[in-house]
Tab-separated table of C-alpha atoms in Angstrom:
chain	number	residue	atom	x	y	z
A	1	UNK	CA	66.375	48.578	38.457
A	2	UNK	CA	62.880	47.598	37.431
A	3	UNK	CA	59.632	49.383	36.066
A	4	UNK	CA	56.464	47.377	36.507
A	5	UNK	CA	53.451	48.864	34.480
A	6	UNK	CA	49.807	47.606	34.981
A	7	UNK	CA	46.712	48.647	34.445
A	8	UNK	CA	46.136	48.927	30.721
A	9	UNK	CA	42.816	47.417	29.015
A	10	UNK	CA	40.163	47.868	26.881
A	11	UNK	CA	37.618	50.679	27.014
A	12	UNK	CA	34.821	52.439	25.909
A	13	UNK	CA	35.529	55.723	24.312
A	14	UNK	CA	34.558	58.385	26.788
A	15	UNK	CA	35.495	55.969	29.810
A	16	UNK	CA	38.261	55.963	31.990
A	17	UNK	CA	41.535	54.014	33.075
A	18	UNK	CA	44.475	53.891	35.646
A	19	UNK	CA	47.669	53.279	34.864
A	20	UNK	CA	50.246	52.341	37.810
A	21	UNK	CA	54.263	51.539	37.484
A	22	UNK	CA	56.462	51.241	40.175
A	23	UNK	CA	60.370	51.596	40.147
A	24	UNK	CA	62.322	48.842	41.989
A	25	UNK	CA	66.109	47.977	42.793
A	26	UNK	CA	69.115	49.959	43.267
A	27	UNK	CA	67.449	53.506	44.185
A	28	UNK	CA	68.611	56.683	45.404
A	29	UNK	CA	66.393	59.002	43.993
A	30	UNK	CA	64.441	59.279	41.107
A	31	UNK	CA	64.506	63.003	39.368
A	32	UNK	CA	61.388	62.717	37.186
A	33	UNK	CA	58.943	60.146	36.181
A	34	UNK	CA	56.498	59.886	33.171
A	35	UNK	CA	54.526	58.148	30.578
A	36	UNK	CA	54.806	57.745	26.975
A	37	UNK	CA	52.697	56.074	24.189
A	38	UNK	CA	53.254	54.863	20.996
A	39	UNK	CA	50.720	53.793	18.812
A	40	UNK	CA	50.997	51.483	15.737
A	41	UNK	CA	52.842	52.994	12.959
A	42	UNK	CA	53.790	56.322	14.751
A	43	UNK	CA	56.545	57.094	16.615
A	44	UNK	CA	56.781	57.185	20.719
A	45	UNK	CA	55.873	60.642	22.472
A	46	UNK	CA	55.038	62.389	25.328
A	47	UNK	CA	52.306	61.778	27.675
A	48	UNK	CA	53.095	63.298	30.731
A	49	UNK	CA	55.885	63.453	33.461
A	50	UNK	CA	56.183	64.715	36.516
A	51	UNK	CA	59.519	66.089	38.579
A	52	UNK	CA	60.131	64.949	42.233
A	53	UNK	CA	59.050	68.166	43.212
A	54	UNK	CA	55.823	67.576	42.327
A	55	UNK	CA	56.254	70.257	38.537
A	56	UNK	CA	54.190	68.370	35.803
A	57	UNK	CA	54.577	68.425	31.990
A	58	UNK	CA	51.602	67.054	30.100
A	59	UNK	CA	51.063	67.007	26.027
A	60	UNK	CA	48.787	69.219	24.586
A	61	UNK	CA	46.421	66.196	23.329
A	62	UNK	CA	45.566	65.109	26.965
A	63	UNK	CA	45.532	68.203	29.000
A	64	UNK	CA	42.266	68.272	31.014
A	65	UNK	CA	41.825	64.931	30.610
A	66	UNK	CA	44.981	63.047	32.222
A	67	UNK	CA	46.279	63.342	35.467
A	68	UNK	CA	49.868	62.322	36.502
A	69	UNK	CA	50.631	62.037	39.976
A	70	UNK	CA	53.331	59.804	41.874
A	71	UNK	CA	54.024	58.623	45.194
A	72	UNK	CA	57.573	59.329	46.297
A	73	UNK	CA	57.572	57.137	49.153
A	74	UNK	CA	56.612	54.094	47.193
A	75	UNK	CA	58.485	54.751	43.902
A	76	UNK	CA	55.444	54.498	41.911
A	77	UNK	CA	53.529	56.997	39.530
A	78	UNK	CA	50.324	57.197	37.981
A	79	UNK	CA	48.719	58.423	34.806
A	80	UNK	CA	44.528	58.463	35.447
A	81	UNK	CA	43.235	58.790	32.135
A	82	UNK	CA	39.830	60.270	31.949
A	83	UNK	CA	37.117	61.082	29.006
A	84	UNK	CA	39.377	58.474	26.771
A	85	UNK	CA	39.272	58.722	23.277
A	86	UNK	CA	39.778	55.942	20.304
A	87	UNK	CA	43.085	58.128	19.121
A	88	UNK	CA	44.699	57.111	22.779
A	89	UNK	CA	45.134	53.625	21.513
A	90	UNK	CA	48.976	52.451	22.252
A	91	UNK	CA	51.076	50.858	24.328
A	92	UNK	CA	52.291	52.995	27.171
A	93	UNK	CA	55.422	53.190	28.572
A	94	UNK	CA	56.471	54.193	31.869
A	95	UNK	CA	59.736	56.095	31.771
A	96	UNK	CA	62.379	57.377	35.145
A	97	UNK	CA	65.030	59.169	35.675
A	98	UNK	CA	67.173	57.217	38.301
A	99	UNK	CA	70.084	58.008	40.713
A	100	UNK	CA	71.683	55.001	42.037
A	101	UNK	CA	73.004	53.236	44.857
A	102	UNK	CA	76.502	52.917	43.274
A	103	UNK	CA	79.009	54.836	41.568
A	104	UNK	CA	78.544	56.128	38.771
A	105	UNK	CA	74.788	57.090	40.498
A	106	UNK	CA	73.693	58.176	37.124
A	107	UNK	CA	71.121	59.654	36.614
A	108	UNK	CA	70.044	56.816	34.179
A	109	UNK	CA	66.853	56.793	32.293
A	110	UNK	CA	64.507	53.636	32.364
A	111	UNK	CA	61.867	52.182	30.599
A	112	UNK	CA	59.000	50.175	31.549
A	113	UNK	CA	57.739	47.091	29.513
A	114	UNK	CA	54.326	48.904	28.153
A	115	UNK	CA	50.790	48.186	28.505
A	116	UNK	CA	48.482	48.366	26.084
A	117	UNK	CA	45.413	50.884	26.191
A	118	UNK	CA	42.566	50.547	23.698
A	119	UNK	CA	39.761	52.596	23.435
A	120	UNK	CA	36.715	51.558	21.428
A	121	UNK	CA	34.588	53.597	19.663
């Protein structure tokens, strides 16, 4: 199994970007999906995830301004990050919760390889 993130960058504080990463291989079902960030000297937390149900989770620090959503069909989900600010510079991580085509189907957890999201002042 393979996550693919994309759509990091650089941006303008107040301006906006899409992040995309799409779950590949070995599926059967994927329980939850989410994003994470970890900026330099700080540990890894919580973005946002989002069950298969559609139930989403979001941190406090991004409510109202981030958006998860996923498409079930295709595997993939996406954080739209909106009214950015300088203090959501990191690299983000896509992160699933897998059930597998084989036994043991898990669930597993997976990472994805991060993109980087800078936000200028």
């Amino acid at each position: 199994v393979q996550l693919q993130a994309s759509g990091g960058g650089l941006v303008q504080a107040g301006g906006s970007l899409r992040l995309s990463c799409a779950a590949s291989g070995s599926i059967l079902n994927i329980n939850s999906m989410g994003w994470y960030r970890q900026a330099p000297g700080k540990q890894r937390e919580l973005v946002a995830t989002i069950l298969s149900g559609g139930n989403t989770n979001y941190a406090d620090s991004v409510k109202g301004r981030f958006t998860i959503s996923r498409d079930n069909a295709e595997n993939t989900v996406y954080l739209q990050m909106n009214s950015l600010k300088p203090d959501d510079t990191a690299v983000y991580y896509c992160n699933a919760v897998i059930l597998l085509h084989r036994l043991p189907p898990g669930p597993y957890p997976y990472w994805g390889q991060g993109t980087q999201v800078t936000v200028s002042s």
